[in-house]
Protein backbone atom coordinates (compact mmCIF):
# COMPACT_ATOMS: atom_id res chain seq x y z
CA UNK A 1 0.00 0.00 0.00
CA UNK A 2 1.36 3.32 -1.01
CA UNK A 3 -1.54 5.71 -0.57
CA UNK A 4 -3.79 7.14 2.10
CA UNK A 5 -6.81 5.11 3.13
CA UNK A 6 -9.17 7.46 1.31
CA UNK A 7 -7.34 6.61 -1.92
CA UNK A 8 -7.39 2.83 -1.60
CA UNK A 9 -9.66 1.52 -4.35
CA UNK A 10 -10.03 -1.74 -6.29
CA UNK A 11 -7.65 -2.02 -9.21
CA UNK A 12 -7.99 -3.82 -12.52
CA UNK A 13 -5.36 -6.52 -12.17
CA UNK A 14 -4.82 -10.14 -13.06
CA UNK A 15 -5.19 -12.81 -10.37
CA UNK A 16 -1.48 -12.76 -9.65
CA UNK A 17 -1.72 -9.17 -8.42
CA UNK A 18 -3.38 -7.94 -5.25
CA UNK A 19 -6.13 -5.38 -5.02
CA UNK A 20 -8.12 -3.92 -2.20
CA UNK A 21 -11.90 -3.68 -1.96
CA UNK A 22 -13.27 -0.16 -1.97
CA UNK A 23 -13.07 1.60 1.39
CA UNK A 24 -15.02 4.74 2.34
CA UNK A 25 -13.00 7.91 2.76
CA UNK A 26 -10.88 8.27 5.88
CA UNK A 27 -11.96 11.31 7.86
CA UNK A 28 -9.51 10.83 10.71
CA UNK A 29 -6.24 12.73 10.65
CA UNK A 30 -4.16 9.62 11.34
CA UNK A 31 -1.96 8.76 8.36
CA UNK A 32 -2.62 5.05 7.91
CA UNK A 33 -3.89 2.55 5.41
CA UNK A 34 -5.42 -0.93 5.77
CA UNK A 35 -3.06 -3.57 4.46
CA UNK A 36 -4.97 -4.99 2.63
CA UNK A 37 -13.77 -21.84 13.38
CA UNK A 38 -15.76 -25.26 14.88
CA UNK A 39 -15.18 -23.21 18.02
CA UNK A 40 -11.96 -21.79 19.41
CA UNK A 41 -11.62 -25.08 21.24
CA UNK A 42 -11.28 -26.84 17.89
CA UNK A 43 -8.71 -24.34 16.65
CA UNK A 44 -6.80 -24.83 19.89
CA UNK A 45 -6.89 -28.60 19.79
CA UNK A 46 -3.86 -30.83 19.51
CA UNK A 47 -2.72 -30.93 15.89
CA UNK A 48 -3.42 -27.32 14.96
CA UNK A 49 -0.49 -25.06 14.24
CA UNK A 50 1.85 -27.97 13.51
CA UNK A 51 2.48 -28.00 9.76
CA UNK A 52 3.66 -31.30 8.26
CA UNK A 53 6.15 -29.20 6.27
CA UNK A 54 8.26 -27.22 8.73
CA UNK A 55 8.60 -23.51 7.88
CA UNK A 56 11.90 -21.70 7.47
CA UNK A 57 12.64 -19.94 10.75
CA UNK A 58 16.42 -19.63 10.80
CA UNK A 59 16.43 -15.92 11.59
CA UNK A 60 14.95 -14.89 8.26
CA UNK A 61 14.93 -11.10 8.40
CA UNK A 62 13.96 -9.80 4.97
CA UNK A 63 10.95 -11.26 3.22
CA UNK A 64 11.62 -14.50 1.35
CA UNK A 65 9.64 -17.13 -0.48
CA UNK A 66 8.09 -19.40 2.10
CA UNK A 67 8.73 -23.11 1.85
CA UNK A 68 5.70 -24.38 -0.12
CA UNK A 69 2.77 -25.24 2.17
CA UNK A 70 4.73 -24.63 5.36
CA UNK A 71 2.01 -22.23 6.56
CA UNK A 72 -0.92 -24.46 5.57
CA UNK A 73 -3.63 -22.41 7.31
CA UNK A 74 -2.86 -19.40 5.08
CA UNK A 75 -5.64 -18.74 2.56
CA UNK A 76 -6.06 -16.39 -0.37
CA UNK A 77 -9.27 -14.37 -0.27
CA UNK A 78 -10.31 -13.51 -3.82
CA UNK A 79 -13.12 -11.49 -5.32
CA UNK A 80 -14.72 -11.73 -8.75
CA UNK A 81 -14.87 -8.81 -11.14
CA UNK A 82 -15.56 -8.89 -14.87
CA UNK A 83 -15.38 -12.66 -14.81
CA UNK A 84 -11.89 -12.72 -13.29
CA UNK A 85 -10.97 -13.82 -9.76
CA UNK A 86 -8.48 -11.48 -8.07
CA UNK A 87 -6.46 -11.93 -4.88
CA UNK A 88 -7.29 -9.17 -2.41
CA UNK A 89 -6.39 -10.37 1.11
CA UNK A 90 -5.04 -13.18 3.20
CA UNK A 91 -6.69 -15.06 6.01
CA UNK A 92 -6.34 -18.05 8.33
CA UNK A 93 -8.21 -21.33 8.32
CA UNK A 94 -9.28 -21.77 11.94
CA UNK A 95 -11.75 -24.65 11.52
CA UNK A 96 -12.70 -26.98 8.70
CA UNK A 97 -15.39 -24.55 7.57
CA UNK A 98 -14.30 -21.20 9.05
CA UNK A 99 -11.76 -18.59 7.96
CA UNK A 100 -10.61 -15.54 9.92
CA UNK A 101 -9.64 -12.35 8.08
CA UNK A 102 -9.82 -8.56 8.41
CA UNK A 103 -13.11 -6.68 8.28
CA UNK A 104 -11.66 -4.11 5.89
CA UNK A 105 -11.15 -6.87 3.33
CA UNK A 106 -14.90 -7.29 2.90
CA UNK A 107 -17.01 -5.21 0.52
CA UNK A 108 -20.65 -6.13 -0.04
CA UNK A 109 -20.36 -5.12 -3.70
CA UNK A 110 -18.25 -8.17 -4.50
CA UNK A 111 -18.58 -11.94 -4.54
CA UNK A 112 -15.76 -13.81 -2.82
CA UNK A 113 -14.11 -17.18 -2.75
CA UNK A 114 -11.52 -18.70 -0.41
CA UNK A 115 -8.58 -20.56 -1.93
CA UNK A 116 -7.00 -23.08 0.45
CA UNK A 117 -3.79 -25.02 -0.09
CA UNK A 118 -2.17 -22.32 -2.24
CA UNK A 119 1.51 -21.40 -2.49
CA UNK A 120 1.84 -19.96 -6.00
CA UNK A 121 -1.19 -17.91 -7.00
CA UNK A 122 -0.55 -18.20 -10.74
CA UNK A 123 -0.07 -21.96 -10.93
CA UNK A 124 -2.41 -24.91 -10.63
CA UNK A 125 -1.37 -26.80 -7.51
CA UNK A 126 -2.27 -30.24 -6.22
CA UNK A 127 -4.17 -30.06 -2.96
CA UNK A 128 -5.52 -26.54 -3.50
CA UNK A 129 -9.21 -25.78 -3.74
CA UNK A 130 -11.45 -22.75 -4.15
CA UNK A 131 -14.53 -22.67 -1.91
CA UNK A 132 -17.38 -20.18 -1.92
CA UNK A 133 -18.54 -18.64 1.36
CA UNK A 134 -21.85 -19.56 2.90
CA UNK A 135 -21.81 -16.51 5.15
CA UNK A 136 -19.49 -13.58 5.94
CA UNK A 137 -19.71 -11.97 9.38
CA UNK A 138 -17.98 -8.64 9.96
CA UNK A 139 -17.51 -7.47 13.55
CA UNK A 140 -20.52 -5.34 14.45
CA UNK A 141 -18.32 -2.57 15.87
CA UNK A 142 -16.02 -2.29 12.86
CA UNK A 143 -16.03 1.24 11.45
CA UNK A 144 -14.41 1.49 8.00
CA UNK A 145 -14.14 5.27 8.31
CA UNK A 146 -12.07 5.12 11.49
CA UNK A 147 -9.56 2.28 11.26
CA UNK A 148 -8.00 3.22 14.60
CA UNK A 149 -11.24 2.30 16.39
CA UNK A 150 -10.19 -1.32 15.95
CA UNK A 151 -12.44 -4.39 15.63
CA UNK A 152 -10.91 -5.12 12.22
CA UNK A 153 -11.94 -8.77 12.15
CA UNK A 154 -14.33 -10.88 10.10
CA UNK A 155 -15.22 -14.56 9.92
CA UNK A 156 -16.12 -16.44 6.76
CA UNK A 157 -18.19 -19.61 6.98
CA UNK A 158 -17.37 -21.86 4.05
CA UNK A 159 -20.07 -23.54 2.00
CA UNK A 160 -18.35 -26.87 2.58
CA UNK A 161 -15.70 -28.09 5.01
CA UNK A 162 -12.16 -28.54 3.79
CA UNK A 163 -10.33 -31.83 3.92
CA UNK A 164 -7.15 -31.52 5.95
CA UNK A 165 -3.94 -32.59 4.24
CA UNK A 166 -0.26 -31.72 4.06
CA UNK A 167 -1.28 -28.58 2.16
CA UNK A 168 -4.28 -27.62 4.30
CA UNK A 169 -4.16 -27.46 8.10
CA UNK A 170 -5.84 -25.49 10.90
CA UNK A 171 -4.29 -22.54 12.69
CA UNK A 172 -4.16 -22.44 16.47
CA UNK A 173 -5.55 -19.40 18.25
CA UNK A 174 -3.86 -18.03 21.38
CA UNK A 175 -5.59 -18.25 24.76
CA UNK A 176 -7.91 -15.35 25.50
CA UNK A 177 -6.15 -12.28 26.81
CA UNK A 178 -2.66 -13.36 25.77
CA UNK A 179 -0.32 -10.39 25.29
CA UNK A 180 3.04 -11.02 23.65
CA UNK A 181 6.26 -9.73 25.18
CA UNK A 182 8.25 -7.02 23.46
CA UNK A 183 10.48 -8.41 20.69
CA UNK A 184 8.69 -11.77 20.60
CA UNK A 185 9.71 -13.35 17.27
CA UNK A 186 6.74 -13.70 14.94
CA UNK A 187 6.34 -14.18 11.20
CA UNK A 188 4.05 -12.38 8.80
CA UNK A 189 2.96 -14.35 5.73
CA UNK A 190 1.17 -13.23 2.60
CA UNK A 191 1.19 -12.45 -1.10
CA UNK A 192 1.43 -8.68 -0.64
CA UNK A 193 3.68 -6.25 -2.46
CA UNK A 194 7.37 -6.97 -1.99
CA UNK A 195 7.99 -3.30 -1.14
CA UNK A 196 6.11 -0.01 -1.33
CA UNK A 197 4.95 0.39 -4.92
CA UNK A 198 6.64 -2.87 -5.89
CA UNK A 199 5.32 -6.00 -7.55
CA UNK A 200 2.91 -8.47 -6.03
CA UNK A 201 4.38 -11.82 -5.01
CA UNK A 202 3.33 -14.89 -6.95
CA UNK A 203 4.68 -17.18 -4.23
CA UNK A 204 3.73 -16.91 -0.58
CA UNK A 205 6.18 -14.70 1.30
CA UNK A 206 7.26 -14.78 4.93
CA UNK A 207 9.31 -12.43 7.09
CA UNK A 208 10.44 -12.27 10.69
CA UNK A 209 8.75 -9.34 12.45
CA UNK A 210 9.46 -8.96 16.18
CA UNK A 211 6.59 -7.66 18.28
CA UNK A 212 6.64 -4.06 19.46
CA UNK A 213 4.68 -4.07 22.72
CA UNK A 214 1.96 -1.52 23.40
CA UNK A 215 4.23 0.67 25.53
CA UNK A 216 6.61 0.97 22.58
CA UNK A 217 4.09 1.11 19.75
CA UNK A 218 2.01 3.83 21.44
CA UNK A 219 4.96 6.21 21.85
CA UNK A 220 4.30 9.62 20.22
CA UNK A 221 6.91 9.08 17.50
CA UNK A 222 5.57 5.57 16.79
CA UNK A 223 1.79 5.14 16.40
CA UNK A 224 0.74 7.17 19.44
CA UNK A 225 -2.97 7.03 20.24
CA UNK A 226 -3.71 5.32 16.91
CA UNK A 227 -3.02 1.92 18.46
CA UNK A 228 -5.25 0.33 21.07
CA UNK A 229 -4.67 -2.51 23.45
CA UNK A 230 -6.85 -4.69 21.19
CA UNK A 231 -4.11 -4.44 18.57
CA UNK A 232 -0.59 -5.84 18.31
CA UNK A 233 2.31 -4.20 16.48
CA UNK A 234 5.19 -5.96 14.76
CA UNK A 235 8.20 -4.64 12.90
CA UNK A 236 8.95 -0.92 12.73
CA UNK A 237 12.57 -1.12 11.60
CA UNK A 238 11.79 0.56 8.29
CA UNK A 239 12.88 -2.55 6.39
CA UNK A 240 10.33 -5.33 6.89
CA UNK A 241 6.57 -4.76 6.96
CA UNK A 242 3.25 -5.93 5.69
CA UNK A 243 2.06 -4.30 2.47
CA UNK A 244 -0.82 -4.18 0.00
CA UNK A 245 -2.25 -7.69 -0.35
CA UNK A 246 -1.13 -8.90 3.09
CA UNK A 247 -4.30 -7.57 4.74
CA UNK A 248 -6.25 -10.11 6.76
CA UNK A 249 -3.31 -12.50 6.87
CA UNK A 250 -1.76 -13.97 10.00
CA UNK A 251 0.96 -12.93 12.40
CA UNK A 252 2.33 -16.36 13.31
CA UNK A 253 4.05 -16.84 16.67
CA UNK A 254 5.35 -20.10 18.10
CA UNK A 255 4.25 -21.12 21.59
CA UNK A 256 6.28 -22.92 24.24
CA UNK A 257 5.08 -26.30 22.96
CA UNK A 258 6.29 -25.57 19.44
CA UNK A 259 2.86 -25.03 17.87
CA UNK A 260 2.20 -21.91 15.82
CA UNK A 261 -0.55 -19.56 16.96
CA UNK A 262 -2.11 -16.76 14.92
CA UNK A 263 -1.79 -13.77 17.23
CA UNK A 264 -2.60 -11.07 14.70
CA UNK A 265 -4.72 -10.20 11.66
CA UNK A 266 -2.91 -7.73 9.38
CA UNK A 267 -4.82 -4.44 9.60
CA UNK A 268 -2.90 -1.29 8.62
CA UNK A 269 0.44 0.32 7.86
CA UNK A 270 1.57 3.91 7.45
CA UNK A 271 0.30 5.97 4.53
CA UNK A 272 3.90 7.17 4.18
CA UNK A 273 4.89 3.71 2.97
CA UNK A 274 4.74 0.07 3.95
CA UNK A 275 8.30 0.10 5.32
CA UNK A 276 8.32 3.34 7.31
CA UNK A 277 10.56 3.42 10.38
CA UNK A 278 8.78 3.44 13.77
CA UNK A 279 5.48 2.74 12.01
CA UNK A 280 5.22 -1.03 12.48
CA UNK A 281 2.54 -3.09 10.85
CA UNK A 282 -0.54 -3.07 13.08
CA UNK A 283 -2.59 -6.23 13.54
CA UNK A 284 -5.89 -6.96 15.22
CA UNK A 285 -4.94 -8.84 18.42
CA UNK A 286 -6.75 -12.16 18.07
CA UNK A 287 -6.66 -12.91 21.82
CA UNK A 288 -8.87 -9.86 22.40
CA UNK A 289 -11.65 -11.42 20.32
CA UNK A 290 -11.86 -15.07 21.46
CA UNK A 291 -15.31 -14.52 22.97
CA UNK A 292 -16.61 -12.88 19.80
CA UNK A 293 -15.22 -15.69 17.66
CA UNK A 294 -16.91 -18.29 19.88
CA UNK A 295 -20.23 -16.43 19.75
CA UNK A 296 -20.19 -16.20 15.96
CA UNK A 297 -19.20 -19.81 15.40
XYZ file of C-alpha atoms in Angstrom:
297
model
C 0.000 0.000 0.000
C 1.364 3.321 -1.007
C -1.542 5.706 -0.573
C -3.792 7.143 2.101
C -6.814 5.112 3.134
C -9.168 7.463 1.314
C -7.341 6.608 -1.915
C -7.387 2.833 -1.599
C -9.658 1.519 -4.355
C -10.029 -1.736 -6.292
C -7.645 -2.024 -9.213
C -7.985 -3.820 -12.524
C -5.360 -6.516 -12.170
C -4.823 -10.139 -13.056
C -5.188 -12.809 -10.375
C -1.479 -12.762 -9.649
C -1.721 -9.169 -8.423
C -3.375 -7.937 -5.254
C -6.130 -5.380 -5.019
C -8.122 -3.917 -2.195
C -11.903 -3.679 -1.960
C -13.270 -0.163 -1.973
C -13.069 1.595 1.391
C -15.015 4.740 2.339
C -13.003 7.905 2.761
C -10.881 8.270 5.880
C -11.959 11.309 7.864
C -9.506 10.828 10.714
C -6.239 12.731 10.648
C -4.162 9.615 11.340
C -1.965 8.757 8.358
C -2.623 5.048 7.913
C -3.888 2.546 5.406
C -5.419 -0.928 5.769
C -3.057 -3.569 4.459
C -4.965 -4.986 2.628
C -13.774 -21.844 13.383
C -15.765 -25.265 14.879
C -15.177 -23.207 18.022
C -11.961 -21.789 19.412
C -11.618 -25.076 21.235
C -11.283 -26.838 17.894
C -8.713 -24.342 16.652
C -6.801 -24.827 19.888
C -6.888 -28.604 19.791
C -3.855 -30.830 19.513
C -2.721 -30.926 15.892
C -3.415 -27.323 14.957
C -0.488 -25.056 14.240
C 1.849 -27.974 13.510
C 2.480 -27.995 9.758
C 3.662 -31.299 8.259
C 6.145 -29.202 6.266
C 8.260 -27.220 8.726
C 8.603 -23.511 7.879
C 11.897 -21.699 7.474
C 12.641 -19.945 10.749
C 16.420 -19.626 10.796
C 16.431 -15.921 11.594
C 14.951 -14.891 8.260
C 14.926 -11.097 8.397
C 13.963 -9.802 4.967
C 10.946 -11.259 3.222
C 11.624 -14.500 1.352
C 9.643 -17.126 -0.482
C 8.087 -19.405 2.098
C 8.727 -23.115 1.846
C 5.695 -24.379 -0.123
C 2.766 -25.239 2.168
C 4.735 -24.626 5.356
C 2.008 -22.231 6.563
C -0.919 -24.465 5.572
C -3.629 -22.405 7.314
C -2.862 -19.403 5.085
C -5.641 -18.745 2.563
C -6.055 -16.392 -0.371
C -9.270 -14.365 -0.271
C -10.310 -13.510 -3.816
C -13.119 -11.486 -5.325
C -14.725 -11.733 -8.752
C -14.872 -8.812 -11.136
C -15.562 -8.891 -14.868
C -15.375 -12.663 -14.807
C -11.888 -12.723 -13.286
C -10.968 -13.823 -9.756
C -8.484 -11.483 -8.068
C -6.463 -11.928 -4.878
C -7.292 -9.174 -2.407
C -6.389 -10.370 1.114
C -5.036 -13.176 3.196
C -6.692 -15.057 6.013
C -6.342 -18.045 8.330
C -8.212 -21.333 8.320
C -9.282 -21.774 11.938
C -11.753 -24.648 11.521
C -12.695 -26.981 8.700
C -15.389 -24.555 7.568
C -14.297 -21.198 9.047
C -11.758 -18.591 7.957
C -10.612 -15.538 9.919
C -9.640 -12.353 8.076
C -9.823 -8.563 8.407
C -13.112 -6.681 8.283
C -11.661 -4.106 5.892
C -11.149 -6.868 3.330
C -14.899 -7.290 2.904
C -17.007 -5.213 0.521
C -20.646 -6.132 -0.037
C -20.358 -5.117 -3.703
C -18.253 -8.166 -4.500
C -18.575 -11.935 -4.541
C -15.765 -13.811 -2.820
C -14.114 -17.183 -2.745
C -11.524 -18.696 -0.410
C -8.582 -20.560 -1.928
C -6.999 -23.079 0.452
C -3.794 -25.020 -0.089
C -2.165 -22.320 -2.238
C 1.506 -21.401 -2.489
C 1.835 -19.959 -5.996
C -1.193 -17.908 -7.004
C -0.552 -18.197 -10.740
C -0.072 -21.958 -10.933
C -2.409 -24.914 -10.632
C -1.367 -26.803 -7.510
C -2.272 -30.237 -6.223
C -4.169 -30.060 -2.955
C -5.516 -26.545 -3.497
C -9.213 -25.783 -3.736
C -11.446 -22.745 -4.153
C -14.534 -22.671 -1.914
C -17.383 -20.181 -1.922
C -18.535 -18.637 1.359
C -21.853 -19.562 2.896
C -21.805 -16.508 5.149
C -19.487 -13.581 5.936
C -19.713 -11.971 9.378
C -17.978 -8.637 9.959
C -17.514 -7.467 13.552
C -20.520 -5.337 14.447
C -18.325 -2.568 15.868
C -16.025 -2.289 12.861
C -16.034 1.239 11.451
C -14.408 1.491 8.003
C -14.142 5.270 8.313
C -12.065 5.122 11.493
C -9.556 2.277 11.255
C -8.001 3.217 14.602
C -11.240 2.304 16.392
C -10.193 -1.324 15.946
C -12.444 -4.386 15.626
C -10.908 -5.121 12.215
C -11.941 -8.767 12.147
C -14.331 -10.880 10.100
C -15.218 -14.561 9.919
C -16.116 -16.441 6.762
C -18.194 -19.608 6.983
C -17.365 -21.855 4.054
C -20.068 -23.536 2.002
C -18.345 -26.871 2.578
C -15.699 -28.093 5.014
C -12.163 -28.537 3.786
C -10.325 -31.835 3.918
C -7.152 -31.517 5.954
C -3.942 -32.590 4.241
C -0.257 -31.717 4.059
C -1.281 -28.583 2.155
C -4.282 -27.622 4.301
C -4.162 -27.455 8.103
C -5.836 -25.485 10.897
C -4.287 -22.539 12.689
C -4.155 -22.440 16.473
C -5.547 -19.398 18.248
C -3.865 -18.027 21.380
C -5.590 -18.252 24.765
C -7.913 -15.352 25.501
C -6.146 -12.276 26.814
C -2.663 -13.356 25.767
C -0.321 -10.390 25.288
C 3.036 -11.015 23.651
C 6.257 -9.729 25.182
C 8.248 -7.017 23.465
C 10.481 -8.407 20.691
C 8.694 -11.770 20.601
C 9.713 -13.348 17.275
C 6.740 -13.702 14.941
C 6.337 -14.178 11.201
C 4.050 -12.382 8.796
C 2.955 -14.349 5.732
C 1.166 -13.233 2.601
C 1.195 -12.451 -1.099
C 1.433 -8.685 -0.644
C 3.684 -6.246 -2.461
C 7.370 -6.973 -1.995
C 7.992 -3.302 -1.137
C 6.106 -0.010 -1.332
C 4.948 0.392 -4.921
C 6.639 -2.866 -5.886
C 5.324 -6.001 -7.550
C 2.907 -8.475 -6.033
C 4.382 -11.815 -5.013
C 3.329 -14.890 -6.953
C 4.678 -17.184 -4.232
C 3.729 -16.907 -0.579
C 6.181 -14.697 1.303
C 7.256 -14.779 4.934
C 9.309 -12.433 7.087
C 10.442 -12.266 10.693
C 8.747 -9.338 12.449
C 9.460 -8.957 16.180
C 6.588 -7.665 18.283
C 6.637 -4.059 19.458
C 4.680 -4.073 22.719
C 1.956 -1.515 23.402
C 4.233 0.669 25.525
C 6.607 0.970 22.579
C 4.089 1.112 19.750
C 2.013 3.830 21.435
C 4.956 6.213 21.848
C 4.296 9.616 20.216
C 6.912 9.076 17.502
C 5.570 5.567 16.792
C 1.791 5.140 16.401
C 0.744 7.167 19.442
C -2.966 7.027 20.237
C -3.713 5.323 16.912
C -3.025 1.920 18.461
C -5.250 0.334 21.070
C -4.667 -2.514 23.454
C -6.850 -4.691 21.192
C -4.105 -4.443 18.572
C -0.588 -5.841 18.306
C 2.310 -4.198 16.477
C 5.193 -5.958 14.758
C 8.202 -4.635 12.897
C 8.949 -0.921 12.734
C 12.575 -1.125 11.603
C 11.789 0.559 8.292
C 12.882 -2.548 6.394
C 10.330 -5.331 6.886
C 6.569 -4.756 6.955
C 3.247 -5.934 5.685
C 2.059 -4.303 2.466
C -0.821 -4.185 0.001
C -2.248 -7.692 -0.351
C -1.134 -8.905 3.086
C -4.303 -7.573 4.736
C -6.247 -10.112 6.759
C -3.311 -12.498 6.872
C -1.755 -13.974 9.999
C 0.964 -12.926 12.401
C 2.332 -16.360 13.307
C 4.048 -16.840 16.666
C 5.354 -20.104 18.104
C 4.250 -21.119 21.589
C 6.277 -22.918 24.240
C 5.082 -26.301 22.965
C 6.285 -25.565 19.436
C 2.863 -25.027 17.873
C 2.200 -21.912 15.824
C -0.550 -19.560 16.958
C -2.109 -16.764 14.921
C -1.792 -13.768 17.228
C -2.604 -11.072 14.704
C -4.721 -10.198 11.662
C -2.913 -7.726 9.380
C -4.823 -4.441 9.603
C -2.905 -1.289 8.624
C 0.441 0.321 7.862
C 1.570 3.909 7.446
C 0.305 5.969 4.531
C 3.896 7.166 4.184
C 4.888 3.707 2.968
C 4.744 0.067 3.950
C 8.305 0.095 5.316
C 8.322 3.336 7.312
C 10.555 3.419 10.385
C 8.779 3.439 13.774
C 5.483 2.739 12.008
C 5.224 -1.027 12.484
C 2.538 -3.088 10.845
C -0.540 -3.072 13.081
C -2.590 -6.227 13.538
C -5.894 -6.963 15.222
C -4.941 -8.840 18.416
C -6.745 -12.163 18.075
C -6.663 -12.913 21.815
C -8.870 -9.864 22.404
C -11.649 -11.424 20.318
C -11.861 -15.067 21.458
C -15.309 -14.521 22.973
C -16.608 -12.877 19.803
C -15.221 -15.695 17.661
C -16.909 -18.294 19.879
C -20.229 -16.432 19.749
C -20.194 -16.205 15.958
C -19.205 -19.809 15.401
